[in-house]
Short mmCIF file of C-alpha atoms and ligand atoms in Angstrom, two decimals:
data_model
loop_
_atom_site.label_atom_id
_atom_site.label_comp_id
_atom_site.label_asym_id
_atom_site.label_seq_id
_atom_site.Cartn_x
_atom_site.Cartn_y
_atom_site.Cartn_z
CA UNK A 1 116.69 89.87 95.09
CA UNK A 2 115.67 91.94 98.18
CA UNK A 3 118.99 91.24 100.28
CA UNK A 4 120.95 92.98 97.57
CA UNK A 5 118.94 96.00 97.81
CA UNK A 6 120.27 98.19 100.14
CA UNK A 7 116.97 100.72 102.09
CA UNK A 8 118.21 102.11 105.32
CA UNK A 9 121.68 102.95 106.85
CA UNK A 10 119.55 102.74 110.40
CA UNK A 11 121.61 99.68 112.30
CA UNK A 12 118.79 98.56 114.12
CA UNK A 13 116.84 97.74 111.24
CA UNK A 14 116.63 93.62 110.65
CA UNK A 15 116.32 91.30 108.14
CA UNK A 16 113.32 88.93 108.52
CA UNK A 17 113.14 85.65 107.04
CA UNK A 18 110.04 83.76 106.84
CA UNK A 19 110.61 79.89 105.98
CA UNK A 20 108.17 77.35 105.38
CA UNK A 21 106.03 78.81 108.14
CA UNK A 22 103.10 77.05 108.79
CA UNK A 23 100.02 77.47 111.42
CA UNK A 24 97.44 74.72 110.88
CA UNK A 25 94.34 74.85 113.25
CA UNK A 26 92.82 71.55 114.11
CA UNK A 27 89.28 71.39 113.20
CA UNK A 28 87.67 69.50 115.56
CA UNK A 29 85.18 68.10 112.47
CA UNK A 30 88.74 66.81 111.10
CA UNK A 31 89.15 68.77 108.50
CA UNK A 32 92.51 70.94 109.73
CA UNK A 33 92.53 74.64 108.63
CA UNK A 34 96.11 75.72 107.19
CA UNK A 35 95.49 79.18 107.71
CA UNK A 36 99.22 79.54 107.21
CA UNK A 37 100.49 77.35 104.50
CA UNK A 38 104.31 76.86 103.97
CA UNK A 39 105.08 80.63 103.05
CA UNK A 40 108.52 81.92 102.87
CA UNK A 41 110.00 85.30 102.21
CA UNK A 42 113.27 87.23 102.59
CA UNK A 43 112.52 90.92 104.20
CA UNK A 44 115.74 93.27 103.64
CA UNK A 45 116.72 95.68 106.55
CA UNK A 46 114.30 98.68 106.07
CA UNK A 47 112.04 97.34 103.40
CA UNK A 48 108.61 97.80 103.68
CA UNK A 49 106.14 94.79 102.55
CA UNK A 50 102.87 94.22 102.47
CA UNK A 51 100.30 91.48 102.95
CA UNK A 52 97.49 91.73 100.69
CA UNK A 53 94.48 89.59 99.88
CA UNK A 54 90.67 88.30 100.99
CA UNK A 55 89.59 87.85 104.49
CA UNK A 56 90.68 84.79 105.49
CA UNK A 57 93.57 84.53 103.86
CA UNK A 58 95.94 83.72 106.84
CA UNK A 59 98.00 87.99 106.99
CA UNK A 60 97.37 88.41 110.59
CA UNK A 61 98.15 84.69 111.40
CA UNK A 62 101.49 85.08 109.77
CA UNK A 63 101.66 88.42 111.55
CA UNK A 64 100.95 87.40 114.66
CA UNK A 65 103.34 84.70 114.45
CA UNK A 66 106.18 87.06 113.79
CA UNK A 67 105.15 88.96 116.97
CA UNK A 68 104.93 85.58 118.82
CA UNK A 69 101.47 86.11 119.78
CA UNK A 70 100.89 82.71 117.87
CA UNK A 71 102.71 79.32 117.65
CA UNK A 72 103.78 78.49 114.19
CA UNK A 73 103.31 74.82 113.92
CA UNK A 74 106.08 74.60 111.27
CA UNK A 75 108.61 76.25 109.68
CA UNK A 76 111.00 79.00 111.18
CA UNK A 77 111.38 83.04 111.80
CA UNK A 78 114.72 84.70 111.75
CA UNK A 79 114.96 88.18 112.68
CA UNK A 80 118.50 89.41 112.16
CA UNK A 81 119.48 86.09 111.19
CA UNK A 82 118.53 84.49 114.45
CA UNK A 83 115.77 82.13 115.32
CA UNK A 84 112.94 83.95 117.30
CA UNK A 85 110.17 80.78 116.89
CA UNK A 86 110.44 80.20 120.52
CA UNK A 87 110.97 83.91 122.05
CA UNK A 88 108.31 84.93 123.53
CA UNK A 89 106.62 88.41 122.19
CA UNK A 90 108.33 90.37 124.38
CA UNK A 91 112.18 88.99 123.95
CA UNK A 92 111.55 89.30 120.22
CA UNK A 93 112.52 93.05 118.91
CA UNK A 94 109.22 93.35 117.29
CA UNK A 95 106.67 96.03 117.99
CA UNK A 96 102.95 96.30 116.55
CA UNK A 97 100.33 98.33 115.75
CA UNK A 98 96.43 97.38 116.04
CA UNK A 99 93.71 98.41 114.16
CA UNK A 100 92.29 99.02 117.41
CA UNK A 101 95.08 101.37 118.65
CA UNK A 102 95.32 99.68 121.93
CA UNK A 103 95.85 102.27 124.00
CA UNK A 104 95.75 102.91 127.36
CA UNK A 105 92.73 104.82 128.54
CA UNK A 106 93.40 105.74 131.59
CA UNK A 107 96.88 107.69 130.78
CA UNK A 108 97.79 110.29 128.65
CA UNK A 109 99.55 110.61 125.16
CA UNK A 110 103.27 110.91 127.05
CA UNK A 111 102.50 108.13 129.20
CA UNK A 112 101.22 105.57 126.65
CA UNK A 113 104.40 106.28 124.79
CA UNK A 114 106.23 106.25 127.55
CA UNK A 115 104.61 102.61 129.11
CA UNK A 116 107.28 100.56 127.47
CA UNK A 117 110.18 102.54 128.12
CA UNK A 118 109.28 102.56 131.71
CA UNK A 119 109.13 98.66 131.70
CA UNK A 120 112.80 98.53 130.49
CA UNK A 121 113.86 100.91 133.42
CA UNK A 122 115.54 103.80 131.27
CA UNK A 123 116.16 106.86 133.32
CA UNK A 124 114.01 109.64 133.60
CA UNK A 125 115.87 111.25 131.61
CA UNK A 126 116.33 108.94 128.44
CA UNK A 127 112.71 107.99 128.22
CA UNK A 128 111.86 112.23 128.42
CA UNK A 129 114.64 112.13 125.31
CA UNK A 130 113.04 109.53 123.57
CA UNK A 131 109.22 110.86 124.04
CA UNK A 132 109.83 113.58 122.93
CA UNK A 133 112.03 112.87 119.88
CA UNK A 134 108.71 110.58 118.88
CA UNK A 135 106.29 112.86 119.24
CA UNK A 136 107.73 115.19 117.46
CA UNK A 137 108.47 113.20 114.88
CA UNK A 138 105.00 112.10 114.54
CA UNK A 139 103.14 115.52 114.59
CA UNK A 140 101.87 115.05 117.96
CA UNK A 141 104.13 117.90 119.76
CA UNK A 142 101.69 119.83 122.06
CA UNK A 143 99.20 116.92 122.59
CA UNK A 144 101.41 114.65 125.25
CA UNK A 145 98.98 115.94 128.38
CA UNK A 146 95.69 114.84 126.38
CA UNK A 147 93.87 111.66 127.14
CA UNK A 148 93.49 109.47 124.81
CA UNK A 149 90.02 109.79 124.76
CA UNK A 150 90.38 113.16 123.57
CA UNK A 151 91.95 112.39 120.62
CA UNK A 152 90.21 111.93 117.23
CA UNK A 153 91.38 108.67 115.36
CA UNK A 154 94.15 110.35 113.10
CA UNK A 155 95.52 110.99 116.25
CA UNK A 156 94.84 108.10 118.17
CA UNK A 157 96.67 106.25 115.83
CA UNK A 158 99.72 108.51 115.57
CA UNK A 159 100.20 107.52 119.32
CA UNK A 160 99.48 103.88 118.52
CA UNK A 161 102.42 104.49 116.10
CA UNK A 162 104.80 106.49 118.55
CA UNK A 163 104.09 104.02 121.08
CA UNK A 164 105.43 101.67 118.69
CA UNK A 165 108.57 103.65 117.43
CA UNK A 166 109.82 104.63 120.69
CA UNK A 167 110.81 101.10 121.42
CA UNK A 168 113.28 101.29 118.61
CA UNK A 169 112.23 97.87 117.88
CA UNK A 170 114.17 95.93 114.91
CA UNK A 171 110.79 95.46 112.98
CA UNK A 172 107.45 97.05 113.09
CA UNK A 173 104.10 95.40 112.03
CA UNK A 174 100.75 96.54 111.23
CA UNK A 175 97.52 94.77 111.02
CA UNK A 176 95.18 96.83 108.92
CA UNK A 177 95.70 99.83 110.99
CA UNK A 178 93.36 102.17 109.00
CA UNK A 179 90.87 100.19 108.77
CA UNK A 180 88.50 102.78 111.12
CA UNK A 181 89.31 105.63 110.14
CA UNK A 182 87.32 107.94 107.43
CA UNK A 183 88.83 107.65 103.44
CA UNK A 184 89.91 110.93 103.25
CA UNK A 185 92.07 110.44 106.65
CA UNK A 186 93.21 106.87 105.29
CA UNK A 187 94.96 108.44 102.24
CA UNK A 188 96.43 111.17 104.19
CA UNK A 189 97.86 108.79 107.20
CA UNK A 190 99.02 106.16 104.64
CA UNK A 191 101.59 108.70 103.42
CA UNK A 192 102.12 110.12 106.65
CA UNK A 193 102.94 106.23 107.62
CA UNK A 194 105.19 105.23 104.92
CA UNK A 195 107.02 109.10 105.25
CA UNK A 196 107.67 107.78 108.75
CA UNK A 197 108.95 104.79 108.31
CA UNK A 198 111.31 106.28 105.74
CA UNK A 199 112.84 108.26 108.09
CA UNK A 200 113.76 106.49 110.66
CA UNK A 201 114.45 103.39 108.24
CA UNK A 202 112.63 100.62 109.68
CA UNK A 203 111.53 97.13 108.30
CA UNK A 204 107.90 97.13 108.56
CA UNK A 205 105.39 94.20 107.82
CA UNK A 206 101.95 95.87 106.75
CA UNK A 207 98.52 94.01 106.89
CA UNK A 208 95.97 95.19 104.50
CA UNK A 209 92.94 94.23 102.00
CA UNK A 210 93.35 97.22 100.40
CA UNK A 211 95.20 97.22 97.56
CA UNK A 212 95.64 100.75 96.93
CA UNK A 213 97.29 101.20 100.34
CA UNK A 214 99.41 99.05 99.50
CA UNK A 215 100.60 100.12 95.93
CA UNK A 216 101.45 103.37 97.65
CA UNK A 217 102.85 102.49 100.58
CA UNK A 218 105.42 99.24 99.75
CA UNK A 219 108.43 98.39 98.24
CA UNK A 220 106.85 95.13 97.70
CA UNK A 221 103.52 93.64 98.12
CA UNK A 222 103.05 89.82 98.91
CA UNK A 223 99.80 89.00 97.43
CA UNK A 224 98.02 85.81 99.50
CA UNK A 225 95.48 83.49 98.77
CA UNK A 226 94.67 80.72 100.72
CA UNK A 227 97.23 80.51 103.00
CA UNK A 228 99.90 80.67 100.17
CA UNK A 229 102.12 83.45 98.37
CA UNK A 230 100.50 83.95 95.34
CA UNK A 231 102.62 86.18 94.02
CA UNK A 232 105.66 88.49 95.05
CA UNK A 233 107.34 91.62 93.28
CA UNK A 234 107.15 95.30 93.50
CA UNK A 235 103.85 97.40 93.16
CA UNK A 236 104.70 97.75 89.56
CA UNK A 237 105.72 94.22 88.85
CA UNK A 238 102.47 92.99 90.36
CA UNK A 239 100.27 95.68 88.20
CA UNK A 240 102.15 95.04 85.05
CA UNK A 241 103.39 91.24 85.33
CA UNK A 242 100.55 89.53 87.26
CA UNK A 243 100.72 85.83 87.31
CA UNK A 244 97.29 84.89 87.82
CA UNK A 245 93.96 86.25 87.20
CA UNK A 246 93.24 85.75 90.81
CA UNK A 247 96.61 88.47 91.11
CA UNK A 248 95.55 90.37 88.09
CA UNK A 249 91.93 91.29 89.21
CA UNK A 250 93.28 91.90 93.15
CA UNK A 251 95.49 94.95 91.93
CA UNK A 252 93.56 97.68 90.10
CA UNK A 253 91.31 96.63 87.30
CA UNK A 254 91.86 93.80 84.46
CA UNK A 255 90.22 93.59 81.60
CA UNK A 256 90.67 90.15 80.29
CA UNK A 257 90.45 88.22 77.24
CA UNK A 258 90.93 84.30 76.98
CA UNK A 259 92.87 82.73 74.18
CA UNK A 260 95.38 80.50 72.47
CA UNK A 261 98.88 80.16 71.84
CA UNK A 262 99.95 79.69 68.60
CA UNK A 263 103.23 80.68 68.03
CA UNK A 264 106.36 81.94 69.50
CA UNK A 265 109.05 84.41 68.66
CA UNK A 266 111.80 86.23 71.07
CA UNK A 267 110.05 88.98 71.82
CA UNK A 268 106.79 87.35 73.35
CA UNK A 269 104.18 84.87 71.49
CA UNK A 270 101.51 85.24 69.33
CA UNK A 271 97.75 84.30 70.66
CA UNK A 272 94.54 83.59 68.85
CA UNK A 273 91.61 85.34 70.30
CA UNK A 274 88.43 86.86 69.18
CA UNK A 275 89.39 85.85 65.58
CA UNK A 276 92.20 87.30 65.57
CA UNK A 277 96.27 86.86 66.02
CA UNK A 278 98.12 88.94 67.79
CA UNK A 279 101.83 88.48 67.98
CA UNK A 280 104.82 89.91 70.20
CA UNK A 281 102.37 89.19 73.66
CA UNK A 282 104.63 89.43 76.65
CA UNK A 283 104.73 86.73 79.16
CA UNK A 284 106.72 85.54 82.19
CA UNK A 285 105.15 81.96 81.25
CA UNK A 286 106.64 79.25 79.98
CA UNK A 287 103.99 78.67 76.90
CA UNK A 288 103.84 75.83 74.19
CA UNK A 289 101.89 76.04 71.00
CA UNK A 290 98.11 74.81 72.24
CA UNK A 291 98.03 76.53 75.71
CA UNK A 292 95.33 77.95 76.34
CA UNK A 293 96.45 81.50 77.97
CA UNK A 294 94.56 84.77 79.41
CA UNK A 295 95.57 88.29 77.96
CA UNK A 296 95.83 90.95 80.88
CA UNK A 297 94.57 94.35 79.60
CA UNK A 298 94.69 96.96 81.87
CA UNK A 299 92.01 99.82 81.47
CA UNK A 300 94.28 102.75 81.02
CA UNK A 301 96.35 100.96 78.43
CA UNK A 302 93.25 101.22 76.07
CA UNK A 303 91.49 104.46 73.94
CA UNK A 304 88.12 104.14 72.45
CA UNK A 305 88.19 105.11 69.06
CA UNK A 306 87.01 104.97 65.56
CA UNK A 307 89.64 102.33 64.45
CA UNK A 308 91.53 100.13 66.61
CA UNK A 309 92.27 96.61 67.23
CA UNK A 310 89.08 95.12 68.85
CA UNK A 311 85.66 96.06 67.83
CA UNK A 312 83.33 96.93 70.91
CA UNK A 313 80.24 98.15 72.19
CA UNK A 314 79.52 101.07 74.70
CA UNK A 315 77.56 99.49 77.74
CA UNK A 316 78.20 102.36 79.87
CA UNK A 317 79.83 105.65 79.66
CA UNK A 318 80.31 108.44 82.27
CA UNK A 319 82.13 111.58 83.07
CA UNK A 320 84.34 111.17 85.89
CA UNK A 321 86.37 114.30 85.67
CA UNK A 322 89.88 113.44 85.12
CA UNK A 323 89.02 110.96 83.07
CA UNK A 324 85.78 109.04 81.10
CA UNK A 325 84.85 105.89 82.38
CA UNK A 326 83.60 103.22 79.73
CA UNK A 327 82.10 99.83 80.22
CA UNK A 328 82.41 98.13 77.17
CA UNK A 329 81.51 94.80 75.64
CA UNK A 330 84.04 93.00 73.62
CA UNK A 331 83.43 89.55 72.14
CA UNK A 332 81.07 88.60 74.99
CA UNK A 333 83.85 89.96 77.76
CA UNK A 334 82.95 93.01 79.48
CA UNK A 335 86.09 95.65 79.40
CA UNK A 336 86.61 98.66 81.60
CA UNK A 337 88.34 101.82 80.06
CA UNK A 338 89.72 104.99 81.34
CA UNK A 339 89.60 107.49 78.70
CA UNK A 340 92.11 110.30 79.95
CA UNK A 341 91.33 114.17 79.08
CA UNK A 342 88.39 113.62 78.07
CA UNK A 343 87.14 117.22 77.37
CA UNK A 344 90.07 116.50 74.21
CA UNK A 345 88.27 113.17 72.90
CA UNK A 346 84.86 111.99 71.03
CA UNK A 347 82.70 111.09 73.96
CA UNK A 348 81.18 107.30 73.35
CA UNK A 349 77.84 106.83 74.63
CA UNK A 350 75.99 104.35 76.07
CA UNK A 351 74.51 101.94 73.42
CA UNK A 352 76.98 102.96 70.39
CA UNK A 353 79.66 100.95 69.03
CA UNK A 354 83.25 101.89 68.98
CA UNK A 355 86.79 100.37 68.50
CA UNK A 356 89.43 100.31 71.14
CA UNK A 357 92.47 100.91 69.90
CA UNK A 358 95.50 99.27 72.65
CA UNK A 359 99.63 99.14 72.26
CA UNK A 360 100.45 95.25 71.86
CA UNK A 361 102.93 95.87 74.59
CA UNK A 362 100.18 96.97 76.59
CA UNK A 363 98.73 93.42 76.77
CA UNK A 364 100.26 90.60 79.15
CA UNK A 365 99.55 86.93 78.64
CA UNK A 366 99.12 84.36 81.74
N1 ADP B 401 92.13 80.88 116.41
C1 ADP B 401 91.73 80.30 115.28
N2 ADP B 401 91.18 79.06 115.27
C2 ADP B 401 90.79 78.47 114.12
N3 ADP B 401 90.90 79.03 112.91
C3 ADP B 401 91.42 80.28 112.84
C4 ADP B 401 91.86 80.97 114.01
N4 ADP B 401 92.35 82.19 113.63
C5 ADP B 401 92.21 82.24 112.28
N5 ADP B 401 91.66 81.10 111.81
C6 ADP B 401 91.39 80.78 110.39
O1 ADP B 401 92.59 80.94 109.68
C7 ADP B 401 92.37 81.53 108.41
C8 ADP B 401 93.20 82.79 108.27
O2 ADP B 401 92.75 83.77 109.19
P1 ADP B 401 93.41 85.21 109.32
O3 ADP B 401 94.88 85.06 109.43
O4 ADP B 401 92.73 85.93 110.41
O5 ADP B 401 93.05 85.88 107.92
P2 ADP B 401 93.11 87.42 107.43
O6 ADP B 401 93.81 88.23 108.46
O7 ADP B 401 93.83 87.36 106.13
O8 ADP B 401 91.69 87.84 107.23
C9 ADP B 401 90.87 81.76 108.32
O9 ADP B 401 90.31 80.67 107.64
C10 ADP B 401 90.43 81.77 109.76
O10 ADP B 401 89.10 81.38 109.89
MG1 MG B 402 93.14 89.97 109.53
#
């Protein structure tokens, strides 16, 4: 488990502890809204985790509650082991950053970092220490006389981030806080981000619907659906052992096949499927013979060949450069493939019929 995993030698990183936190909003038709439904979680000192799901599915409630800007109605918080339910935001060690930015507009880069420091009455000298120490550390050296307004949003954020840092806070939390800025600029600050956070060895909580910010960004992802954890592991555990389909289709692509179990052995079970039997399926799932069960298959795990396990028909093909991109139709599912190199393989196209050939320890059964 997390708590024996040891990320940061930083002391003023914390442990966060969600348990059985709850925020239900009364619905004044009667029907109450459990945005927030009995979630729990064990954050180590310097880990980085991330929300991920829908709109709607309750990550900035639960965020917000661990900043204090909203009442749980159940359930507690403990931030370095100690209750912070009934701190208010300010008493509570935390420190945020909007997808807004939330900066100041009327003061400058220095002085928007500098804003909090000010309010806890460090000398002139320590908060000149500390500004500085941020802003260099966050590439903004050189900028700390500009207004904010004459920063571009890369930079805007970098200051929402300082800002943030300079507090030394014991946790830092993000609500989807590339959400406005360009793609090319998201995947360049989501690296800068997580580099960041490395360094100084932080916990960080990190709101986002995007699930390839968050493969490359956490130690773990918390997937959420409904107000619940729907599932919780590493970025590879999640790709590789999803336990749903609603999981499996929310990180990267699935192409899935629905069968049944009919046997077992040590090494996995063996399903029935497209008239077929396939044996040594791996599952986290505690099958018996007559489940029905869905076989995970992700599109990179699969070539399209000549021979090969499941017979299939070329709905779409293109040249994506790195790779080929098929759309396939297999027994009435439809099956996305990634065909690496292609300038080394037979190119399918559209309308022919092909076989794609897949390791059995490729597939995952749910
Ligand atoms: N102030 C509020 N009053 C009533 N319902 C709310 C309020 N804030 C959020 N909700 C509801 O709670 C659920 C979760 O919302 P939210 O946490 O914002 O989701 P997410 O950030 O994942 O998109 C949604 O159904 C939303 O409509
Ligand atoms: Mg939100």
């Amino acid at each position: 488990m997390s708590e024996q995993k040891v990320y940061t030698t930083n002391p003023n990183a914390k442990r966060l502890q969600l348990i059985d936190l709850e925020k239900v909003y009364p619905n004044k038709h009667g029907a109450d809204v459990h945005a927030v439904d009995r979630i729990n979680m064990d954050i180590a000192p310097g880990e980085f985790v991330t929300l991920l799901g829908p709109s709607g599915c309750g990550k900035t409630t639960t965020l917000r509650m661990i900043a204090g800007f909203e009442k749980p109605t159940g359930g507690d918080i403990r931030l370095g082991g100690e209750s912070i339910r009934y701190l208010s935001p300010d008493r509570r060690d935390t420190a945020m950053v909007f997808q807004t930015y939330a900066l100041f507009p009327n003061l400058n880069v220095y002085d928007n970092i500098a804003y909090g420091l000010k309010i806890k009455k460090l000398t002139r000298q320590e908060i000149q220490e500390k500004v500085m120490g941020i802003l260099n550390l966050t590439g903004l050296m050189g900028l700390e006389n500009r207004h904010t307004n004459e920063l571009s949003g890369g930079q805007q954020q970098r200051v929402a981030l300082a800002r943030a840092l300079v507090m030394e806070p014991g946790i830092l939390l993000f609500d989807e806080p590339l959400s406005n800025l360009d793609a090319k600029l998201r995947i360049q600050m989501r690296t800068e981000i997580r580099k960041i956070q490395r360094a100084v060895g932080i916990t960080a909580v990190y709101v986002t619907h995007d699930q390839a910010e968050a493969m490359s960004m956490s130690d773990r992802i918390v997937i959420l659906k409904d107000g619940r954890i729907e599932q919780m592991g590493s970025p590879k555990e999640v790709y590789y052992s999803p336990v749903s389909e609603f999981s499996a289709n929310f990180i990267g692509t699935a192409n899935m096949l629905h069968g049944k179990v009919v046997g077992k052995q040590d090494d996995g079970i063996s399903v029935s499927v497209l008239d077929m039997e396939i044996s040594g399926i791996k599952t986290d799932r505690e099958f018996v013979v007559g489940d029905e069960c869905t076989l995970v298959i992700r599109p990179e795990a699969c070539t399209v060949q000549e021979k090969g396990l499941l017979s299939a028909k070329v709905v779409f093909s293109t040249f994506m450069g790195s790779y080929q991109l098929y759309e396939l139709e297999v027994g009435g599912n439809r099956f996305t493939v990634h065909e690496n190199n292609p300038k080394n393989q037979h190119i399918y196209e559209t309308g022919e019929t092909a076989r794609i050939e897949l390791d059995v320890a490729d597939i995952h059964a749910i």
